PDB file of C-alpha atoms and ligand atoms in Angstrom:
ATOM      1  CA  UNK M   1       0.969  43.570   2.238  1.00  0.00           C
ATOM      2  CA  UNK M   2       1.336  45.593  -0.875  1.00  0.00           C
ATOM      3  CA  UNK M   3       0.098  44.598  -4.159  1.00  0.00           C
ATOM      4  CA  UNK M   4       0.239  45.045  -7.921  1.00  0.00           C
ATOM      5  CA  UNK M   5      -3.061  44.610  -9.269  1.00  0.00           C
ATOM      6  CA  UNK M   6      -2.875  44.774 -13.282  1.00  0.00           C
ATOM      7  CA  UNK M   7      -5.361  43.703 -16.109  1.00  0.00           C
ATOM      8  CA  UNK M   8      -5.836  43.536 -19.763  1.00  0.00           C
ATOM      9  CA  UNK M   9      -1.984  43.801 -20.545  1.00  0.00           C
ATOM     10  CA  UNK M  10      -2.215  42.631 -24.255  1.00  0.00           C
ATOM     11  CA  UNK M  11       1.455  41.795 -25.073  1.00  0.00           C
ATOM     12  CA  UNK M  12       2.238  45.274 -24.334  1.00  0.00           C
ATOM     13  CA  UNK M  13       5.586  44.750 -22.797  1.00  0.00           C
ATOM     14  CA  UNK M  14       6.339  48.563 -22.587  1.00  0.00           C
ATOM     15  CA  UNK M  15       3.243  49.316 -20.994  1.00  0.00           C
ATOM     16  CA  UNK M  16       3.406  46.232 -18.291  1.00  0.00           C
ATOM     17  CA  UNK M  17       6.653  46.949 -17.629  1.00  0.00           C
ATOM     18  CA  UNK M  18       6.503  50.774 -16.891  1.00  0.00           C
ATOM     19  CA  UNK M  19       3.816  49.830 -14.722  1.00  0.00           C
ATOM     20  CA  UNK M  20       5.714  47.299 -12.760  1.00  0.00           C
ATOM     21  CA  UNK M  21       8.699  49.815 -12.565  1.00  0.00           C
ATOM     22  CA  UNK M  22       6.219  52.616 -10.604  1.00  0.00           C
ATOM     23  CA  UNK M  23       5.124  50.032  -8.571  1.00  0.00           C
ATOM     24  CA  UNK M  24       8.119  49.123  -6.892  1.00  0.00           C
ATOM     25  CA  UNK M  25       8.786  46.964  -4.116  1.00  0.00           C
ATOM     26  CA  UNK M  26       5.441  44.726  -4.196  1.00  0.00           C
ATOM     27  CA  UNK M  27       4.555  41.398  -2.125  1.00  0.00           C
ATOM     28  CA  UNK M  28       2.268  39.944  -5.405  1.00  0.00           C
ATOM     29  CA  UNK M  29       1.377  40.674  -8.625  1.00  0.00           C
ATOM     30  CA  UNK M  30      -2.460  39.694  -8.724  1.00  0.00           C
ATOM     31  CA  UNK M  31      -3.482  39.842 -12.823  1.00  0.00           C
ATOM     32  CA  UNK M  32      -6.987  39.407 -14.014  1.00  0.00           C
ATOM     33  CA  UNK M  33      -6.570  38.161 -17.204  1.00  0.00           C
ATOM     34  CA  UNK M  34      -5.626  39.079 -20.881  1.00  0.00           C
ATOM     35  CA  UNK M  35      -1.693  39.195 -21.291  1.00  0.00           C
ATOM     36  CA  UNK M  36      -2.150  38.838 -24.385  1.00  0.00           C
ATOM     37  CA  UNK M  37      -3.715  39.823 -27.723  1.00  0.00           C
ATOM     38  CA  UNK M  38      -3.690  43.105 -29.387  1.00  0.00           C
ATOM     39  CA  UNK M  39      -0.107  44.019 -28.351  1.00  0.00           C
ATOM     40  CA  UNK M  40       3.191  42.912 -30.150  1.00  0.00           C
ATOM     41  CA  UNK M  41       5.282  40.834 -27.797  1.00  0.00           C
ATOM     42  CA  UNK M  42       3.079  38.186 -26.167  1.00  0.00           C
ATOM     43  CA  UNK M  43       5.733  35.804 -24.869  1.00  0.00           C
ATOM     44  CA  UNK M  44       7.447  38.758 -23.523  1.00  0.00           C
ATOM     45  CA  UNK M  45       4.806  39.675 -21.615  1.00  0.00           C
ATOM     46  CA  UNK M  46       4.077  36.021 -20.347  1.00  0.00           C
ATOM     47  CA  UNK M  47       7.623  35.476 -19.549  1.00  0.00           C
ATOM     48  CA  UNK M  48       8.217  38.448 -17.061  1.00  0.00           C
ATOM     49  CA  UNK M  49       4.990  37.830 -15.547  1.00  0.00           C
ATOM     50  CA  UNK M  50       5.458  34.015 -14.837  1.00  0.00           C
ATOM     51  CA  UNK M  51       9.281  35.174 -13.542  1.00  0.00           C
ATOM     52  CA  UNK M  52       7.909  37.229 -11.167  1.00  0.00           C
ATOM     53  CA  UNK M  53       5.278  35.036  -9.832  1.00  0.00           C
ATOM     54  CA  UNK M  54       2.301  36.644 -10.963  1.00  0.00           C
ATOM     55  CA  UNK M  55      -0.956  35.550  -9.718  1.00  0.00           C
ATOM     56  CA  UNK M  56      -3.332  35.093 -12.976  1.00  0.00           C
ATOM     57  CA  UNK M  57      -6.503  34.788 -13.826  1.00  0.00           C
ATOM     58  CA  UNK M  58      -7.795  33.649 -17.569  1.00  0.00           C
ATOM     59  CA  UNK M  59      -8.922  36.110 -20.028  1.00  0.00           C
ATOM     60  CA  UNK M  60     -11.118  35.962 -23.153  1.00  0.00           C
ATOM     61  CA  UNK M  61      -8.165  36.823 -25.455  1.00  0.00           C
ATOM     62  CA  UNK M  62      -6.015  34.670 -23.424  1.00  0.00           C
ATOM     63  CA  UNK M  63      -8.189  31.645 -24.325  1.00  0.00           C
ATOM     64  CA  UNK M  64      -8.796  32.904 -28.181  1.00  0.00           C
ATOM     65  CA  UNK M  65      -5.134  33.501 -28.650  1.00  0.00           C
ATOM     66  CA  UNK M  66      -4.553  29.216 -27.812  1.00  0.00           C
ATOM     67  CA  UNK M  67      -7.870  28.008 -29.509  1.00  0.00           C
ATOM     68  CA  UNK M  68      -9.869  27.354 -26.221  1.00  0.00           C
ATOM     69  CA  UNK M  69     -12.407  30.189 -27.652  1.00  0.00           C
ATOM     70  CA  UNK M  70     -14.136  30.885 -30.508  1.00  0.00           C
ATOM     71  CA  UNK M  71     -13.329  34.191 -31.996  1.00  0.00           C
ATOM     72  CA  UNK M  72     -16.838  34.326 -34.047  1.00  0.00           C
ATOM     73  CA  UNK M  73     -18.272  36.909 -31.379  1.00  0.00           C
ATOM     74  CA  UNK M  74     -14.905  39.187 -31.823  1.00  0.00           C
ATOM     75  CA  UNK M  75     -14.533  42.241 -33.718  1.00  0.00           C
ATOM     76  CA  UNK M  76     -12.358  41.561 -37.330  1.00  0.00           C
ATOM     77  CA  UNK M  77      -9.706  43.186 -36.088  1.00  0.00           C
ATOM     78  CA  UNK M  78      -9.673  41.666 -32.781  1.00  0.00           C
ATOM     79  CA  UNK M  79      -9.814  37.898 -34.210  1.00  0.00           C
ATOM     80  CA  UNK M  80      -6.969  38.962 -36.363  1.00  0.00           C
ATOM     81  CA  UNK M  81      -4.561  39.783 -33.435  1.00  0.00           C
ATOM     82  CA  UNK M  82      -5.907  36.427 -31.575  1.00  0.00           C
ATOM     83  CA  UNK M  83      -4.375  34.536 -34.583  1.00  0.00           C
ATOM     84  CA  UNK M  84      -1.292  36.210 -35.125  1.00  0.00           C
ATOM     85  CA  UNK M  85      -0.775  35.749 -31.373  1.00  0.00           C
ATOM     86  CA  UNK M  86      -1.464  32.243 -31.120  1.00  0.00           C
ATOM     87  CA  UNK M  87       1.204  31.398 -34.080  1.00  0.00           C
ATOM     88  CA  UNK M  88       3.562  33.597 -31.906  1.00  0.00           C
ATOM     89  CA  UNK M  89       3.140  31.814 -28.829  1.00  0.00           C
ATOM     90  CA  UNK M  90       5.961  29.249 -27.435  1.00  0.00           C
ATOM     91  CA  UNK M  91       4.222  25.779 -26.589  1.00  0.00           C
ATOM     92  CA  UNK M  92       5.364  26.521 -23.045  1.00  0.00           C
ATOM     93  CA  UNK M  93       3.721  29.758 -22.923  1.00  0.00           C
ATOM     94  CA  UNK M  94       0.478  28.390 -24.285  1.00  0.00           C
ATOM     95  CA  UNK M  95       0.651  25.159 -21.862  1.00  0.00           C
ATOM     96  CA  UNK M  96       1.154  28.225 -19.257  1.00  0.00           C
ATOM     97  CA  UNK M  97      -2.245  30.169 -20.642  1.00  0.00           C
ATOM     98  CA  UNK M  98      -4.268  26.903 -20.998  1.00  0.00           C
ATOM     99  CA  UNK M  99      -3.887  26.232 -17.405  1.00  0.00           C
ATOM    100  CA  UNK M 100      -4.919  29.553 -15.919  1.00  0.00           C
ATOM    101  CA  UNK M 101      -8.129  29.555 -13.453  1.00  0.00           C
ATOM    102  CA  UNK M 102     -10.974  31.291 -13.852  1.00  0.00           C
ATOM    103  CA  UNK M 103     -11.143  32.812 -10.264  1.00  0.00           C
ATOM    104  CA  UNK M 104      -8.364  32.631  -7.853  1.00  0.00           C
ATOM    105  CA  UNK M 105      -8.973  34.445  -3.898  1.00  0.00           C
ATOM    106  CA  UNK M 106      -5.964  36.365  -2.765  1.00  0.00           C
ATOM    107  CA  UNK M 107      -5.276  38.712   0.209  1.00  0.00           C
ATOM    108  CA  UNK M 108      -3.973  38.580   3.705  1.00  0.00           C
ATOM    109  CA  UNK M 109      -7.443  37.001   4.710  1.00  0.00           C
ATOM    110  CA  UNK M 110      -8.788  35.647   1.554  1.00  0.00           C
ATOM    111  CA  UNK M 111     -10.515  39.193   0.926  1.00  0.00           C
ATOM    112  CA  UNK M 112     -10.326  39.284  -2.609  1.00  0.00           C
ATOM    113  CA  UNK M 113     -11.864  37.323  -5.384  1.00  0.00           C
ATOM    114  CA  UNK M 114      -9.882  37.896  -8.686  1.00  0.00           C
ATOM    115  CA  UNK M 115     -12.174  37.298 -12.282  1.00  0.00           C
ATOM    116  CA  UNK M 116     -11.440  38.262 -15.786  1.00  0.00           C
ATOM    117  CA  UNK M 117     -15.177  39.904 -16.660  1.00  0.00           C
ATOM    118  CA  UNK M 118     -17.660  39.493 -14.256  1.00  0.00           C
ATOM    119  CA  UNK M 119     -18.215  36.607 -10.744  1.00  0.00           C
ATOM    120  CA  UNK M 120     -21.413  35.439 -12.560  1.00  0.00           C
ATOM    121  CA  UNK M 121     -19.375  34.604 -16.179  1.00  0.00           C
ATOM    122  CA  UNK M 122     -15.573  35.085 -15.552  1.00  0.00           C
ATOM    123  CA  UNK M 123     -14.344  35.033 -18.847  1.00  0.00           C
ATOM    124  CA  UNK M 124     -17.092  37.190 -20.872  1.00  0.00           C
ATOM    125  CA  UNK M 125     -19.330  39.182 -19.564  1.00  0.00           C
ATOM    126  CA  UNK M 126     -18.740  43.281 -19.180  1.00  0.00           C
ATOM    127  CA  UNK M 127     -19.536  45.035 -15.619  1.00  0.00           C
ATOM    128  CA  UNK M 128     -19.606  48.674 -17.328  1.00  0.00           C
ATOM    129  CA  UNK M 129     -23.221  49.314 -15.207  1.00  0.00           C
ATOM    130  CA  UNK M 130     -24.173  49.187 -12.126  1.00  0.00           C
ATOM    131  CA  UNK M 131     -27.471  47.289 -13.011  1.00  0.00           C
ATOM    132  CA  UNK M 132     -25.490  44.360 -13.847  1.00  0.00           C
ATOM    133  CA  UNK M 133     -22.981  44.987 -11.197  1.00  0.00           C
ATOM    134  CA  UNK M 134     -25.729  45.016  -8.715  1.00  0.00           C
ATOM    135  CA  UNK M 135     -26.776  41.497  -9.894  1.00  0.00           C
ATOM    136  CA  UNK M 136     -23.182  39.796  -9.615  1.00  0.00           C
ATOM    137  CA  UNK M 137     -23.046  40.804  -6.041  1.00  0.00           C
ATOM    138  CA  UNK M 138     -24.586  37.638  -4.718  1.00  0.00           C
ATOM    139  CA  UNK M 139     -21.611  35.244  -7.042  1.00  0.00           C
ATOM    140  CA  UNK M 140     -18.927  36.314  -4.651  1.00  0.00           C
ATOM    141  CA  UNK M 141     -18.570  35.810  -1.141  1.00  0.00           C
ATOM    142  CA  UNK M 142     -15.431  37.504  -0.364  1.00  0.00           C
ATOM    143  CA  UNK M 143     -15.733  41.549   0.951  1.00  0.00           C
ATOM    144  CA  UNK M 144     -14.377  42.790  -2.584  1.00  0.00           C
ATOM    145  CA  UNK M 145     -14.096  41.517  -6.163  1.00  0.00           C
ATOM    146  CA  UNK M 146     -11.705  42.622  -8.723  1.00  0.00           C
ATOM    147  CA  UNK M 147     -12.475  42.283 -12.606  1.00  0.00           C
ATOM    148  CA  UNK M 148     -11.246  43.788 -15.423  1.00  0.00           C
ATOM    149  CA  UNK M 149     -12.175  43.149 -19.267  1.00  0.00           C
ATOM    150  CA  UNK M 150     -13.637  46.573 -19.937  1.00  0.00           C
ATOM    151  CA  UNK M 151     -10.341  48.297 -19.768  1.00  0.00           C
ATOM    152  CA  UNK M 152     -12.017  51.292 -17.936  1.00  0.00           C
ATOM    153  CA  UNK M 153     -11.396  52.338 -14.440  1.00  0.00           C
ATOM    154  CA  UNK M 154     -14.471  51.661 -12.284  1.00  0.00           C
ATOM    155  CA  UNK M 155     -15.720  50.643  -8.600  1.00  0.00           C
ATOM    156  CA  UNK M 156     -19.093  49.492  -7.657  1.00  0.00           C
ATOM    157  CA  UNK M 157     -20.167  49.928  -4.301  1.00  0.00           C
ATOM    158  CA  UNK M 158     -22.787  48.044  -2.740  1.00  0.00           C
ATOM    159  CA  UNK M 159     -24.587  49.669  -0.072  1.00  0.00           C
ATOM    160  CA  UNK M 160     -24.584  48.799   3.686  1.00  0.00           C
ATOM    161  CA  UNK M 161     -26.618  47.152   5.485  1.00  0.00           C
ATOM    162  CA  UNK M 162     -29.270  47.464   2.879  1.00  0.00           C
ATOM    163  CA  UNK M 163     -29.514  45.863  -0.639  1.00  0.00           C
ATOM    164  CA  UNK M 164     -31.672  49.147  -2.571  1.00  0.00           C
ATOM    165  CA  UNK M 165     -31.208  49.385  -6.139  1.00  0.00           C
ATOM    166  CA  UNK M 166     -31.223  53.178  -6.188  1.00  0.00           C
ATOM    167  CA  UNK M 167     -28.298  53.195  -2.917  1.00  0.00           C
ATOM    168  CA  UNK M 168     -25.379  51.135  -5.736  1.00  0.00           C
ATOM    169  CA  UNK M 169     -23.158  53.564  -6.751  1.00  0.00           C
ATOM    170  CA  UNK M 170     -21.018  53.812  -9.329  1.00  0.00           C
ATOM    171  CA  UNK M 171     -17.174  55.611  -8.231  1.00  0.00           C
ATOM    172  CA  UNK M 172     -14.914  56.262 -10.884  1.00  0.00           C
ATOM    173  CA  UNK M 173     -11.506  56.446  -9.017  1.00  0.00           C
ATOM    174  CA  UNK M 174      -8.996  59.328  -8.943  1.00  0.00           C
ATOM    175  CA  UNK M 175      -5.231  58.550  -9.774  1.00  0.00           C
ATOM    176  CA  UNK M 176      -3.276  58.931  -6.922  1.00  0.00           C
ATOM    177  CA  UNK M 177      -5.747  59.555  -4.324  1.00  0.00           C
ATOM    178  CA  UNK M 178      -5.927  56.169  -1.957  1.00  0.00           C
ATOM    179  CA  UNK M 179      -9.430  55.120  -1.760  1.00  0.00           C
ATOM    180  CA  UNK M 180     -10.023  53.238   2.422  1.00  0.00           C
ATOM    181  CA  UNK M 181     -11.652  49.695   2.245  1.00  0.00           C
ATOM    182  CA  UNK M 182     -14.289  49.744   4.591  1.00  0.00           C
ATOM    183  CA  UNK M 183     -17.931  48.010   5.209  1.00  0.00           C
ATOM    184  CA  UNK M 184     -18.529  48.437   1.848  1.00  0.00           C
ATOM    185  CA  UNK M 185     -18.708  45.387  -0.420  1.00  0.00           C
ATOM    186  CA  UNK M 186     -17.243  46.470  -3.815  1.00  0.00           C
ATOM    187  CA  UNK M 187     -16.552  45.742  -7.594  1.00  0.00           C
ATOM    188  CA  UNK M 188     -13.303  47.017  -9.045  1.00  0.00           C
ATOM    189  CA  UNK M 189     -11.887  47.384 -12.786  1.00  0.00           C
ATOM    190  CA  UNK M 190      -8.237  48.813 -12.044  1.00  0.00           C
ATOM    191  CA  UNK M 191      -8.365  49.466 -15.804  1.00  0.00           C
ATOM    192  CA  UNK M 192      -5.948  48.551 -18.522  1.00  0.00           C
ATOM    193  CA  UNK M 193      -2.733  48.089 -18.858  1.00  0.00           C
ATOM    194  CA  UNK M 194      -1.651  47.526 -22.487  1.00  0.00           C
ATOM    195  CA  UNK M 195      -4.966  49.171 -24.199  1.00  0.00           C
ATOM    196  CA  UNK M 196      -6.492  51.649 -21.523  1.00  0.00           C
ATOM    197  CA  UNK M 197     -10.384  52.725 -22.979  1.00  0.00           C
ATOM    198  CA  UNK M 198     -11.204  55.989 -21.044  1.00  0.00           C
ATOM    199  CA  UNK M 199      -9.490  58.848 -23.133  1.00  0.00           C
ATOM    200  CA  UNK M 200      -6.462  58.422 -21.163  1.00  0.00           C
ATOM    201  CA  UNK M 201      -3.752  56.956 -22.989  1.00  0.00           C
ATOM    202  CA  UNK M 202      -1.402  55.855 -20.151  1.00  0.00           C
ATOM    203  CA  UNK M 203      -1.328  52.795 -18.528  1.00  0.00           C
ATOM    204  CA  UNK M 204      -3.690  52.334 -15.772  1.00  0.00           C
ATOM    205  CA  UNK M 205      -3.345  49.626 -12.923  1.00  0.00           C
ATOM    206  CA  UNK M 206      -3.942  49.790  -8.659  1.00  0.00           C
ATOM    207  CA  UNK M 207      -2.034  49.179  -5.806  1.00  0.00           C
ATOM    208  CA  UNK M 208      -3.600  47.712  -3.057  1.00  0.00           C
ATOM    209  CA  UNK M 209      -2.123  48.268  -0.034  1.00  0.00           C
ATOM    210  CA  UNK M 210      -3.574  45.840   3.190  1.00  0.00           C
ATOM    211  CA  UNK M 211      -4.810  47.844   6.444  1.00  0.00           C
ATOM    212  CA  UNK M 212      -2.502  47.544  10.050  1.00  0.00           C
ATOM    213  CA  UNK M 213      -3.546  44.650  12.044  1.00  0.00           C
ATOM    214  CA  UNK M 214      -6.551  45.072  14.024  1.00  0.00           C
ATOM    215  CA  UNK M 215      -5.674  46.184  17.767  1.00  0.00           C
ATOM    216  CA  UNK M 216      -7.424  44.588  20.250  1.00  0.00           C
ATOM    217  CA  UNK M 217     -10.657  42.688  20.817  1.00  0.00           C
ATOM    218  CA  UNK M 218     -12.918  43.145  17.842  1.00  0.00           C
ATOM    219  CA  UNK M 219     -10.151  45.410  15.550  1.00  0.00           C
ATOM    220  CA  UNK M 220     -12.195  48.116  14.045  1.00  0.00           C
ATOM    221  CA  UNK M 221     -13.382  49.334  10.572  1.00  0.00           C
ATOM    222  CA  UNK M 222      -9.920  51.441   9.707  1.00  0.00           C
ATOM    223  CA  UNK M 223      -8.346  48.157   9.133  1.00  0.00           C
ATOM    224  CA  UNK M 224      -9.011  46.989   6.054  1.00  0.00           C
ATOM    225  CA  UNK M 225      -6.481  48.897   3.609  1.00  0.00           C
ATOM    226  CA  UNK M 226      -6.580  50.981   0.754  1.00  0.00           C
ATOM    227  CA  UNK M 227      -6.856  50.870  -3.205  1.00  0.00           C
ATOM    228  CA  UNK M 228      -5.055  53.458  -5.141  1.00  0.00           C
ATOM    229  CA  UNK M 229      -5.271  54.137  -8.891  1.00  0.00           C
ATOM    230  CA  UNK M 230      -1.764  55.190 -10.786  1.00  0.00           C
ATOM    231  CA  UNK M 231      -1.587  56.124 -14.352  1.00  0.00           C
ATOM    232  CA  UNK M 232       1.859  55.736 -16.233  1.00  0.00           C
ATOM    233  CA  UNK M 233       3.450  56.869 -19.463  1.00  0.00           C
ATOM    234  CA  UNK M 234       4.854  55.002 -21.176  1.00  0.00           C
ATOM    235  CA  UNK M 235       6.941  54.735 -24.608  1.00  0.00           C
ATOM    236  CA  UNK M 236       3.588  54.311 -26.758  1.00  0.00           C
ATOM    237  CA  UNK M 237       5.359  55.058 -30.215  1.00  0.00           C
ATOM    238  CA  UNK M 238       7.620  52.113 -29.752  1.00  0.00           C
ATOM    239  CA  UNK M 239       5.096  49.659 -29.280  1.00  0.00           C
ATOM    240  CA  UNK M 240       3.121  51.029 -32.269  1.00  0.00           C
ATOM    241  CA  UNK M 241       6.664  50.742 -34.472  1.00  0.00           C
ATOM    242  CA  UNK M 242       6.267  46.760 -33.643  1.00  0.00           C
ATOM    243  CA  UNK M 243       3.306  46.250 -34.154  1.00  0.00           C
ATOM    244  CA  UNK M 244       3.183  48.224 -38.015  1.00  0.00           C
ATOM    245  CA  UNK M 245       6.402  45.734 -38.034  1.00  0.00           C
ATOM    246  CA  UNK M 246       4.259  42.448 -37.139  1.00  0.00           C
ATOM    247  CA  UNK M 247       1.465  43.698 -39.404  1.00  0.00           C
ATOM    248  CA  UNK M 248      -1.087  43.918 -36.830  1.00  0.00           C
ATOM    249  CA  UNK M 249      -4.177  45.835 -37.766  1.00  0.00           C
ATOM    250  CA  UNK M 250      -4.026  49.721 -37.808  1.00  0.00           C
ATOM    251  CA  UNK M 251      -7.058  50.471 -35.898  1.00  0.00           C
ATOM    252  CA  UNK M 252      -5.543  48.751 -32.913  1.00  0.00           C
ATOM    253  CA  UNK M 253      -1.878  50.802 -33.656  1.00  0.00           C
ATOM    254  CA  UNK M 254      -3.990  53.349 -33.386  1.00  0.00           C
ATOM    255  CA  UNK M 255      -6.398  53.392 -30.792  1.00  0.00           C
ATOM    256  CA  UNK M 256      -3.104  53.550 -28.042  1.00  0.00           C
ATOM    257  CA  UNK M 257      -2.493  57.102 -28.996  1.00  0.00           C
ATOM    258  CA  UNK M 258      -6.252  58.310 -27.698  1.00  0.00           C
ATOM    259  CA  UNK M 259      -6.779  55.940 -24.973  1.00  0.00           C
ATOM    260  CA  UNK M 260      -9.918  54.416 -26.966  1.00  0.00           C
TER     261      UNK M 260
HETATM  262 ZN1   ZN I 301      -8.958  42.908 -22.593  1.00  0.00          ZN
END
C-alpha cells in the first residue's frame, strides 16, 4: 500500500495539486484536516479531493469556514479568510465539510490514527513539543498517529519499552530520505500543504509506503513500512495573483513567499 498523506491544504489548489502530481500512482489519499481557509479556491480544493476519494479528517478552519466554530480565538486576519470562505462555499461542499470526523484509523492493519491537532483535542490543540506530545501518547491506541495543524514537519517518538520523559525525542524529518516504521510508537505532522511554516516555502506532505508481508511465523520488525517527507514547488505567484484578486488579507499573500 502506498499513500498520500497531506494536511493543512487551505484552498490552495496549486499547491494540493502539485503535490498530488509528485505523488503519483497512490492507493489513498489520507488528509488531516483544513482544505480550506487562507487559500483562494476552496471548492476547488474540496472538489478534487472528494473526486479522488480522499480520506478526511475535520480541521479548525474547516469548521470556522461553515459556522461550526467560533472564530473569536483566531488571529484578524485569519477570521477574515474563514468568512470570505464560508460565503464562497457551495452548499454541497459545506454539507461535505460539516460531516467530516474527527478521527478516522486507516492502514493495511488499522495502524494509523488520523487527527487534525492533537488525539487528546482533535480539532485544536498544537503538538509543536514533545512535553505535550508525550502526554497524548496514552489517547491513541494504534502504533502511530498522524496530526497536522501546526503546518511544520515533525515526528515524536516514544521510547521503547520504557515510558522516561527525558528518552521522547523530537525528529524533524529529512525530504526524501525514507524514515523505517519500527517498535517505535510515533507522532507525525507531514507538514503543510497550502501554507507550509518552517522557512521552506514549498509544499510539504509524506508518503507512506506499507512494509512486505511478514514471512513466516511471528514476521519480524522490518515489516512495518516507511514514511518519507517530499517537498514541492509549486506556482506560488499565481495563487498570490488570486488571492490580491479575492481581496484576501496581505499578510497571508504574503507569508507563502517565506514559508512563515
Ligand atoms: Zn491549518
Amino acid at each position: 500500500m502506498r499513500c498520500a498523506i497531506i494536511s493543512d491544504i487551505h484552498g490552495n489548489l496549486e499547491a494540493l495539486q502539485a503535490v498530488l502530481a509528485d505523488a503519483g500512482e497512490i492507493d489513498e489519499i489520507w488528509c488531516l484536516g483544513d482544505l480550506v481557509g487562507y487559500g483562494p479556491e476552496p471548492n476547488a480544493c474540496v472538489e478534487v479531493l472528494r473526486s479522488r476519494e480522499a480520506r478526511c479528517v475535520a480541521g479548525n478552519h474547516d469548521w470556522a469556514s461553515i459556522g461550526k466554530m467560533d472564530t473569536a480565538d483566531f488571529n484578524p486576519e485569519a477570521s477574515e479568510a474563514a468568512q470570505w470562505t464560508g460565503a464562497q462555499l457551495t452548499p454541497e461542499h459545506r454539507a461535505f465539510l460539516e460531516g467530516l470526523p474527527v478521527q478516522l484509523q486507516a492502514g493495511g492493519m488499522g495502524e494509523f490514527t488520523l487527527v487534525h491537532g492533537s488525539p487528546r483535542d482533535p480539532v485544536w490543540e498544537y503538538l509543536t513539543h514533545v512535553s505535550a506530545a508525550r502526554l497524548n501518547f496514552s489517547y491513541f491506541q494504534t502504533p502511530y498517529c498522524l496530526v497536522g495543524h501546526t503546518h511544520v514537519p515533525l515526528m515524536f517518538q516514544r521510547p521503547w519499552p520504557d515510558d522516561r520523559a527525558a528518552d521522547y525525542q523530537t525528529v524533524v524529518p529529512e525530504a526524501g530520505t525514507p524514515l523505517a516504521l519500527g517498535q517505535h510508537r510515533l507522532i507525525v505532522n507531514p507538514g503543510s500543504v497550502g501554507q507550509p511554516r518552517d522557512g521552506n516555502p514549498d509544499a510539504a506532505y509524506m508518503i507512506y509506503q506499507s512494509g512486505a508481508a511478514p514471512q513466516g511465523r511471528g514476521g519480524g520488525s522490518g515489516g512495518r513500512g516507511t514514511l518519507t517527507l517530499r517537498r514541492v514547488t509549486y506556482p506560488i505567484a499565481s495563487v498570490q495573483q488570486k488571492m490580491r484578486q479575492a481581496g484576501l488579507p496581505s499578510r497571508l499573500i504574503m507569508r507563502l513567499t517565506y514559508g512563515w
